[in-house]
CSV table of C-alpha atoms in Angstrom, one decimal:
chain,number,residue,atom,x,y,z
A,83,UNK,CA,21.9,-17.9,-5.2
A,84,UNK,CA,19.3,-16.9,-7.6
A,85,UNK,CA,15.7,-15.6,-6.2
A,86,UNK,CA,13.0,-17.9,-8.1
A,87,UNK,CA,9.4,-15.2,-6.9
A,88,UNK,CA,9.2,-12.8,-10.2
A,89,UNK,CA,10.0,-9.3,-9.7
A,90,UNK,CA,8.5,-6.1,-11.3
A,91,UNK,CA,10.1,-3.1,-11.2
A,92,UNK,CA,7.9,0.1,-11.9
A,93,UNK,CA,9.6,3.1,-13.3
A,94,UNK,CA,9.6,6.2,-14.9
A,95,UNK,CA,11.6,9.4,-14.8
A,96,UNK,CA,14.3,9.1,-11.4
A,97,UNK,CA,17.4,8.1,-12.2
A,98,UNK,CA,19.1,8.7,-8.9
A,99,UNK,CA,15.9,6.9,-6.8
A,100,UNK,CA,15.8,3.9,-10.0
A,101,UNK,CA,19.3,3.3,-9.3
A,102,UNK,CA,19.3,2.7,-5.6
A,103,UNK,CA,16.1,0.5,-6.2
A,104,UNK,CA,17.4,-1.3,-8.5
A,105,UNK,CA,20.6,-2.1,-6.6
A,106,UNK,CA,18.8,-3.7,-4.3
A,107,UNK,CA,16.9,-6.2,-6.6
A,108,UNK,CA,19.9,-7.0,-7.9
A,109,UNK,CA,21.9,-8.2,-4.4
A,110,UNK,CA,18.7,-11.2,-5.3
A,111,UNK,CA,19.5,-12.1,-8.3
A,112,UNK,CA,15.7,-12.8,-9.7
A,113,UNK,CA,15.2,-15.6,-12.5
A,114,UNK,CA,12.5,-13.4,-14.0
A,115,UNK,CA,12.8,-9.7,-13.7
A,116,UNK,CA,9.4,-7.9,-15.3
A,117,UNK,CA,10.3,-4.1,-16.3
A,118,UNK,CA,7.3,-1.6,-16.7
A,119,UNK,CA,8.3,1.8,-18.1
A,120,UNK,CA,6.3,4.5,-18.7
A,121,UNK,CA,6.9,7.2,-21.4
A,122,UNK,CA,8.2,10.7,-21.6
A,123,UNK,CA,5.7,13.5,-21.2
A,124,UNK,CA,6.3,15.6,-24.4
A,125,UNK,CA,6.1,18.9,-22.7
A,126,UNK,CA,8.4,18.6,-20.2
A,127,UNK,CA,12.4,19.8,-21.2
A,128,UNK,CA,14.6,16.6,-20.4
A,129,UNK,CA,12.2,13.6,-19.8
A,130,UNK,CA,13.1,12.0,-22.9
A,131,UNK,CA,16.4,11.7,-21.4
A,132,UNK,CA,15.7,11.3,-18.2
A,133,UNK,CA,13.4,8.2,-19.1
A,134,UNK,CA,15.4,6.9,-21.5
A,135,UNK,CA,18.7,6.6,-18.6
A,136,UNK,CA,16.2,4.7,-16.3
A,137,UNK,CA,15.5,2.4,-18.9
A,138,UNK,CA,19.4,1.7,-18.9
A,139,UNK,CA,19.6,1.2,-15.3
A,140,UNK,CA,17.0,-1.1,-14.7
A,141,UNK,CA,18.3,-3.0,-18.0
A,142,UNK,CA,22.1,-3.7,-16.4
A,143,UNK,CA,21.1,-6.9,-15.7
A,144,UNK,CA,24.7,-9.3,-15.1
A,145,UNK,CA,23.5,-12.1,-13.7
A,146,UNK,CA,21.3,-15.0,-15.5
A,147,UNK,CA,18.1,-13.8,-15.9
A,148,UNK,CA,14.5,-13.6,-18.0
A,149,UNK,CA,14.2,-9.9,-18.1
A,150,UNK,CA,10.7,-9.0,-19.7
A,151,UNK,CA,9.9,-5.7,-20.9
A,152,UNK,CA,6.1,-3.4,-21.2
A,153,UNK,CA,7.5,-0.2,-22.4
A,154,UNK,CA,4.9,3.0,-23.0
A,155,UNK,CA,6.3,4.9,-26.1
A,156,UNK,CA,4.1,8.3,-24.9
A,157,UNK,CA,3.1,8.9,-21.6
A,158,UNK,CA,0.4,7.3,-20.1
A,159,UNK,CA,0.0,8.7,-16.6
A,160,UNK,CA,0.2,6.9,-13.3
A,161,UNK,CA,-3.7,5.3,-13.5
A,162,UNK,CA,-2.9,3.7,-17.1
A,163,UNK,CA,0.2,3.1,-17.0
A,164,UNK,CA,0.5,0.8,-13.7
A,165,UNK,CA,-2.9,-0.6,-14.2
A,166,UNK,CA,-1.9,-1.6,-17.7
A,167,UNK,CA,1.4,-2.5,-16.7
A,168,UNK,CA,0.3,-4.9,-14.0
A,169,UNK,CA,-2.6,-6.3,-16.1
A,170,UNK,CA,0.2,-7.3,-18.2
A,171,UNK,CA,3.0,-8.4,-15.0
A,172,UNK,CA,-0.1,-11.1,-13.9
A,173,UNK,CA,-0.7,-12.3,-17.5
A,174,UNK,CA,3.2,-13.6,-17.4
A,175,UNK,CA,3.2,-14.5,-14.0
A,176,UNK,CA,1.2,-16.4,-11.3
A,177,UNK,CA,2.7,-14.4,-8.6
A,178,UNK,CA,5.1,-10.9,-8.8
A,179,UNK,CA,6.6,-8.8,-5.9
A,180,UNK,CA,6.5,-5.2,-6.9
A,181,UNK,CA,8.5,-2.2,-6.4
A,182,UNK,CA,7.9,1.3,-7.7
A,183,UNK,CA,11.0,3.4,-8.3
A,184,UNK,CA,11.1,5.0,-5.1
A,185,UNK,CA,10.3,2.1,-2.7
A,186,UNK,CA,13.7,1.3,-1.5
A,187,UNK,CA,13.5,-2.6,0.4
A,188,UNK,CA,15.1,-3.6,3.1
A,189,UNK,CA,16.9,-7.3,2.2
A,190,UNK,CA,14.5,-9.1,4.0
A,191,UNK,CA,11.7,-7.8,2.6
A,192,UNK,CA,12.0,-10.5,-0.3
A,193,UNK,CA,11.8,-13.5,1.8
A,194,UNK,CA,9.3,-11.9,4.0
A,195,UNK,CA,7.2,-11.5,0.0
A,196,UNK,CA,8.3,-15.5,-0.8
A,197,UNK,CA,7.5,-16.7,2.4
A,198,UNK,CA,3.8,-15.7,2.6
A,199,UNK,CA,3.0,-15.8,-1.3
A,200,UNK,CA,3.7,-19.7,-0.6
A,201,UNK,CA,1.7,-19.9,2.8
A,202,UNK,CA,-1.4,-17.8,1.2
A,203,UNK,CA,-1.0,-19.0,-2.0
A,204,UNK,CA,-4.3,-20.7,-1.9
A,205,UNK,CA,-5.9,-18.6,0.8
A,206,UNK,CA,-8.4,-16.3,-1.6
A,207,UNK,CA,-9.2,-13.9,0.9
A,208,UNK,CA,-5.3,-12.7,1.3
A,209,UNK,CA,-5.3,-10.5,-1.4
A,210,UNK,CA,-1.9,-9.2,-1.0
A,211,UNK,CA,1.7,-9.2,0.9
A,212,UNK,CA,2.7,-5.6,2.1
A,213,UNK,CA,6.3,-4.6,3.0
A,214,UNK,CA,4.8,-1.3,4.6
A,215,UNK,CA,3.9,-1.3,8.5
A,216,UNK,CA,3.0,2.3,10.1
A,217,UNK,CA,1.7,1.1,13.5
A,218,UNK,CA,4.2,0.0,16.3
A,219,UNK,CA,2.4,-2.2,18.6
A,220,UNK,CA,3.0,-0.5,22.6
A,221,UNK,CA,4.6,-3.9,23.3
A,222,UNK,CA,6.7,-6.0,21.7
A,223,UNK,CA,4.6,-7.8,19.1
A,224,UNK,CA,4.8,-11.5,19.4
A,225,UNK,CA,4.3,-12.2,15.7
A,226,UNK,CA,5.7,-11.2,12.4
A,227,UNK,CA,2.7,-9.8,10.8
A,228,UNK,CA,-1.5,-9.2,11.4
A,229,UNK,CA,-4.1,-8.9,8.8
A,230,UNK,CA,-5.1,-5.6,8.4
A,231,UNK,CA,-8.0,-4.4,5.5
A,232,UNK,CA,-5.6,-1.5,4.3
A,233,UNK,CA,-3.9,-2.2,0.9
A,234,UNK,CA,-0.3,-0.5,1.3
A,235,UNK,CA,1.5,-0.4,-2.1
A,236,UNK,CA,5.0,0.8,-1.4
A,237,UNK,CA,7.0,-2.6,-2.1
A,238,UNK,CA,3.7,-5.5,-2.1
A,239,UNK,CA,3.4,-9.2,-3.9
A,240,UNK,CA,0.2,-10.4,-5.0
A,241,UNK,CA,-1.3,-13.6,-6.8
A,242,UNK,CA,-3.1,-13.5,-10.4
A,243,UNK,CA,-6.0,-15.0,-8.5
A,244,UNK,CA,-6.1,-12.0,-7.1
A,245,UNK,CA,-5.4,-9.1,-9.6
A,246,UNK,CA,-8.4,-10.6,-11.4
A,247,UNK,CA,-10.6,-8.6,-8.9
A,248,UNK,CA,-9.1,-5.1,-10.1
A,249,UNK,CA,-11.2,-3.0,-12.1
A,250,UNK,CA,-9.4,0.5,-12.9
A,251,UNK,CA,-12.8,2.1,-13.7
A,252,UNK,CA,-14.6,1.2,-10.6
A,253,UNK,CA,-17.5,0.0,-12.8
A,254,UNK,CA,-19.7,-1.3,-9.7
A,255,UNK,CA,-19.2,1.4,-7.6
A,256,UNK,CA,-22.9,2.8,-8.5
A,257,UNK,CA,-24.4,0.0,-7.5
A,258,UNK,CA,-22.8,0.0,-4.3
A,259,UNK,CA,-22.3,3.6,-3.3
A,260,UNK,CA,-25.8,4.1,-1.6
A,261,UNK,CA,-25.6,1.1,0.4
A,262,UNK,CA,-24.2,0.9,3.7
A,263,UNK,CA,-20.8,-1.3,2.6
A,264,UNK,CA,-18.4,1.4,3.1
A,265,UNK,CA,-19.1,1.8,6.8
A,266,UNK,CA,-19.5,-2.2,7.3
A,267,UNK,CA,-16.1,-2.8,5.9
A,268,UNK,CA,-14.5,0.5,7.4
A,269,UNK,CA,-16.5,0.4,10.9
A,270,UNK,CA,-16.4,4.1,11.2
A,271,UNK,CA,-19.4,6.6,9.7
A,272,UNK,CA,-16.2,8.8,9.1
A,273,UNK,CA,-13.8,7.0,7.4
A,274,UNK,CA,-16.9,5.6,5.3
A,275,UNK,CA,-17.6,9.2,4.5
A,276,UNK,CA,-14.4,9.9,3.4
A,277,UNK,CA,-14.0,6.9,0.8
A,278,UNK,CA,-17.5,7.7,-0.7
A,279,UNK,CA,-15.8,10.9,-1.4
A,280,UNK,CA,-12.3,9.1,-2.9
A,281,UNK,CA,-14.5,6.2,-4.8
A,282,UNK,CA,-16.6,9.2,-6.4
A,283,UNK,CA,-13.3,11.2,-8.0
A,284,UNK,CA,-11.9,8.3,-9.1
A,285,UNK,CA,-14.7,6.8,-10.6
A,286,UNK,CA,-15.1,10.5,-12.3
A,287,UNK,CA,-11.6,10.4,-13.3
A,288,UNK,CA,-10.8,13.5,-11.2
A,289,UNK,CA,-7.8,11.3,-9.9
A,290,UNK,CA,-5.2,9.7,-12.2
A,291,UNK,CA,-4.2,6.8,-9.7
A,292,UNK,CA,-4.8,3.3,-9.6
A,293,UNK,CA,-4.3,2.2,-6.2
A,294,UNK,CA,-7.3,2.9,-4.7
A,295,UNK,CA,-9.1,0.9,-7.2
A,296,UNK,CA,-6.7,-2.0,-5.7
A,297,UNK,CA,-8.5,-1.0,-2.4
A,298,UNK,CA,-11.8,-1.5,-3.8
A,299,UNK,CA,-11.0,-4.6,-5.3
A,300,UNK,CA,-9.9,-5.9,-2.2
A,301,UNK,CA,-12.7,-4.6,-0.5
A,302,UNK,CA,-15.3,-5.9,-3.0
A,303,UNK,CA,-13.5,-9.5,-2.5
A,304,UNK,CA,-13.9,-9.3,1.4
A,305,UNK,CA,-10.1,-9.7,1.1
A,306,UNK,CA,-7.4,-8.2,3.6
A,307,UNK,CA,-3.4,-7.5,3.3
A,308,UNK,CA,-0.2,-9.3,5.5
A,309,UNK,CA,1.3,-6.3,6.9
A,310,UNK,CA,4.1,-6.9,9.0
A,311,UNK,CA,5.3,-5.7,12.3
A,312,UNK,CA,8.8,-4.0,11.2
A,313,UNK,CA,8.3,-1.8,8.3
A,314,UNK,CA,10.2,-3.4,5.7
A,315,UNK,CA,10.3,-0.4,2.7
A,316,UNK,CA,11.1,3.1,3.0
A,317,UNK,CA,9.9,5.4,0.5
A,318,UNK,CA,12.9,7.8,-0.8
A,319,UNK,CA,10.3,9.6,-3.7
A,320,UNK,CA,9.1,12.2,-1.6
A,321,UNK,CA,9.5,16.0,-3.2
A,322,UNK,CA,10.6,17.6,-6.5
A,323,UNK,CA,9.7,15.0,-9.6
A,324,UNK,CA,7.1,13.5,-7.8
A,325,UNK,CA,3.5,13.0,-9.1
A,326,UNK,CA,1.7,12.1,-6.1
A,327,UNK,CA,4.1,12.8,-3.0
A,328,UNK,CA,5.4,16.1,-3.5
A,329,UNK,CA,4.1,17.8,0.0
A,330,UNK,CA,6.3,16.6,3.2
A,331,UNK,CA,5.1,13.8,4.9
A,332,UNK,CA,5.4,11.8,8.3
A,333,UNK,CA,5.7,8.6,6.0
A,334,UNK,CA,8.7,10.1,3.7
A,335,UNK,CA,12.0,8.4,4.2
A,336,UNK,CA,10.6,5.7,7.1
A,337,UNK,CA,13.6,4.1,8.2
A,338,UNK,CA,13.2,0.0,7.0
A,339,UNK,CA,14.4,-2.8,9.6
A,340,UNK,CA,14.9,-6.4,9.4
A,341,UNK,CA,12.3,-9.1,9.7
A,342,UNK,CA,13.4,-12.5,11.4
A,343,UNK,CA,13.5,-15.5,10.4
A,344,UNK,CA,11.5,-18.2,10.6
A,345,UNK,CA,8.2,-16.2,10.6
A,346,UNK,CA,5.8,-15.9,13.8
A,347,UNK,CA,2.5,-16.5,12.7
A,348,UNK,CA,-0.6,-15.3,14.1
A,349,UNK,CA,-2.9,-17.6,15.8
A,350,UNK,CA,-5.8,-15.5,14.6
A,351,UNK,CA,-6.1,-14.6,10.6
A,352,UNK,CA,-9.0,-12.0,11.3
A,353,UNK,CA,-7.6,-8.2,10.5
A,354,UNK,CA,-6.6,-6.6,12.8
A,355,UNK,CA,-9.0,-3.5,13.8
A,356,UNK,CA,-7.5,-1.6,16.7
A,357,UNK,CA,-4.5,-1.1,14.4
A,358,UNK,CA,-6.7,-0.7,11.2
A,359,UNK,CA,-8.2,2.2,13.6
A,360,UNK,CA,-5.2,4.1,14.3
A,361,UNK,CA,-3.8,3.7,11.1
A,362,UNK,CA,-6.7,5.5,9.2
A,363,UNK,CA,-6.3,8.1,11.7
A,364,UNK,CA,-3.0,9.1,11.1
A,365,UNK,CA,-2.4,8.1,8.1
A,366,UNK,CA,-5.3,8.8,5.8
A,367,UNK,CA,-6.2,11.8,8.1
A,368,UNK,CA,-9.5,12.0,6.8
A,369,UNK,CA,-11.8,12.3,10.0
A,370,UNK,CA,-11.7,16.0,10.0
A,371,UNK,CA,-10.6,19.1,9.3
A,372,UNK,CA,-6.9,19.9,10.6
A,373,UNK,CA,-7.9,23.0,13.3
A,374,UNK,CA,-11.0,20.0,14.6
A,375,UNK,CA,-8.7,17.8,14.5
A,376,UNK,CA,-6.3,19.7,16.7
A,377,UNK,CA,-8.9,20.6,19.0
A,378,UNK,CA,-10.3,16.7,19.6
A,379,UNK,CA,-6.6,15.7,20.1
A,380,UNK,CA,-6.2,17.6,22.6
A,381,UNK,CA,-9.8,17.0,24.4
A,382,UNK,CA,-9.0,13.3,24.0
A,383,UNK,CA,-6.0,13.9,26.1
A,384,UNK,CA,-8.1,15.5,28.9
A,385,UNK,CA,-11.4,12.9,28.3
A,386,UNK,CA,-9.9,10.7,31.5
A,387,UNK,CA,-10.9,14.1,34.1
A,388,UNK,CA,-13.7,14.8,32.1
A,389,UNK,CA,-16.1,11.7,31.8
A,390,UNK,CA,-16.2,8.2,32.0
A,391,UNK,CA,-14.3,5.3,30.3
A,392,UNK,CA,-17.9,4.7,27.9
A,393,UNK,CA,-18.5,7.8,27.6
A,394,UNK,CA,-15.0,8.4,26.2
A,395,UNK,CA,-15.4,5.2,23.9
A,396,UNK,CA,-18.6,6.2,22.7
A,397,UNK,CA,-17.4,10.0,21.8
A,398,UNK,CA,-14.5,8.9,20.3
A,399,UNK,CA,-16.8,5.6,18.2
A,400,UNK,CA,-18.6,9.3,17.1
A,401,UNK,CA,-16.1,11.2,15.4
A,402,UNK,CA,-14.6,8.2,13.9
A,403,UNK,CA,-11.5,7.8,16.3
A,404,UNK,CA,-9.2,5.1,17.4
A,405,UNK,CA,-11.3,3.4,20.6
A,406,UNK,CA,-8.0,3.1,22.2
A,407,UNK,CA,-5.6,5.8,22.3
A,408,UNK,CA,-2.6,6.7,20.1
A,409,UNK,CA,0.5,5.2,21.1
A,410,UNK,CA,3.3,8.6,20.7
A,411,UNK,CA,5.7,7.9,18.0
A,412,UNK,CA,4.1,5.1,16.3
A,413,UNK,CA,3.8,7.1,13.2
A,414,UNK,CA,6.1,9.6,12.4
């Protein structure tokens, strides 16, 4: 049975990731598959090739489909080339799931995308579906997703209503950078520290990305993202080839699980803060420096003999840390 929600597949130079992506998409059997390509850096030996086997990958299309294509002829980098190439994904389509080349879904992460780009469909504050979930609630959660105000792109469907927000240059980001947004939307005077310093490199162009200026958009709309409660995309691009995840990571490789069906939906649609808390903190990793860091992990273990419950809450409210604690394992 054919899938009817568009889907865009973004890729570049990894045949061996692209393949097992694409593999996936396929078991779906979209209507309308969108293909964005960038090109082949001329100084590196074998990315012609490289790029040019990708493109016959995601192109093995044997099932009956509308397969559009946005190929770069020269290389435009990661902050043109997917900003460009989903400018041009929501100028053919109301609505897209999208899937970089390394962001290997888990089956249901498609009807998890279909289900809530019908439900939220009109709902202008939801400014996007995520399949990515790095918080594991202490208990078992009782619904299928929360709200959180963290865009997470590995494997996401938005709405053309809503990609009209994006602005790759970050033009208003002057006019709001003295103001004291950033800490109303984060909460934290560290975490709105930190993105001042992001916002400023990539409105300098001292970062060639593009999906922090999908952060800002959502921001600037007052928007928040479905994240669900079972990670539902594990990323398989980390290391050698990589642009951005080279390093090792506690995110790389994330095992995926299935979501069931029918949906639970939350009573409440307001994010979901306590989460949002403890996912800045170890995912971003931006409060402070790794040896401070250290050293307030391990006073936070001892703050219950040391001093009361508000005192605790309001040290911790200080240096920008979750208000409740970290539950072990919930990240790797």
């Amino acid at each position: 049975m054919a899938f009817d929600t568009p889907i865009a597949l973004l890729v570049f130079n990894r045949p061996e990731q692209t393949r097992r992506v694409f593999a996936e998409v396929a078991k779906v059997r979209p209507r309308k598959l969108l293909i964005v390509a960038d090109g082949p850096r001329s100084n590196v030996p074998g990315e012609v090739e490289r790029c040019a086997e990708v493109r016959g990958i995601v192109e093995a299309v044997d099932w009956e489909c509308t397969v559009l294509r946005h190929y770069a002829d020269l290389n435009l980098g990661c902050r043109r080339r997917v900003s460009s190439g989903l400018d041009w994904v929501f100028s053919q389509c109301e609505e897209a799931i999208i899937l970089e080349d390394d962001c290997l879904p888990h089956p249901t992460f498609f009807r998890f995308c279909e289900d809530l780009l019908d439900r939220f469909r009109d709902n202008e504050r939801v400014m996007m579906i995520s399949g990515d979930s790095f918080y594991v609630s202490p208990s078992r959660e009782p619904f299928s997703y929360r709200f959180s105000r963290y865009n997470f792109i590995w494997g996401w469907a938005s709405w053309r209503r809503a990609w009209r927000h994006y602005d790759v240059s970050l033009s208003s980001w002057p006019a709001l950078r003295e103001t004291d947004w950033l800490r109303r939307i984060t909460g934290s005077r560290a975490s709105a520290r930190y993105w001042r310093r992001t916002f400023d490199q990539v409105y300098r162009g001292e970062i060639d990305t593009w999906d922090y200026q999908w952060m800002f958009a959502s921001w600037k709309a007052d928007g928040m993202a479905v994240i669900p409660t079972v990670n539902l995309v594990t990323n398989i691009g980390f290391g050698e080839g990589a642009t951005h995840t080279g390093g090792e990571s506690r995110l790389a490789n994330l095992p995926a699980s299935a979501m069931e069906f029918p949906l639970r939906h939350p009573r409440s649609s307001a994010p979901d803060h306590r989460a949002d808390r403890i996912v800045a903190d170890q995912v971003f990793e931006w409060v402070v420096p790794s040896r401070t860091r250290l050293f307030l992990h391990r006073l936070r273990a001892r703050l219950p003999l040391l001093v009361p419950t508000r005192t605790r809450h309001a040290l911790r409210k200080l240096f920008g840390l979750p208000t409740a604690p970290v539950i072990p394992g919930s990240t790797p």
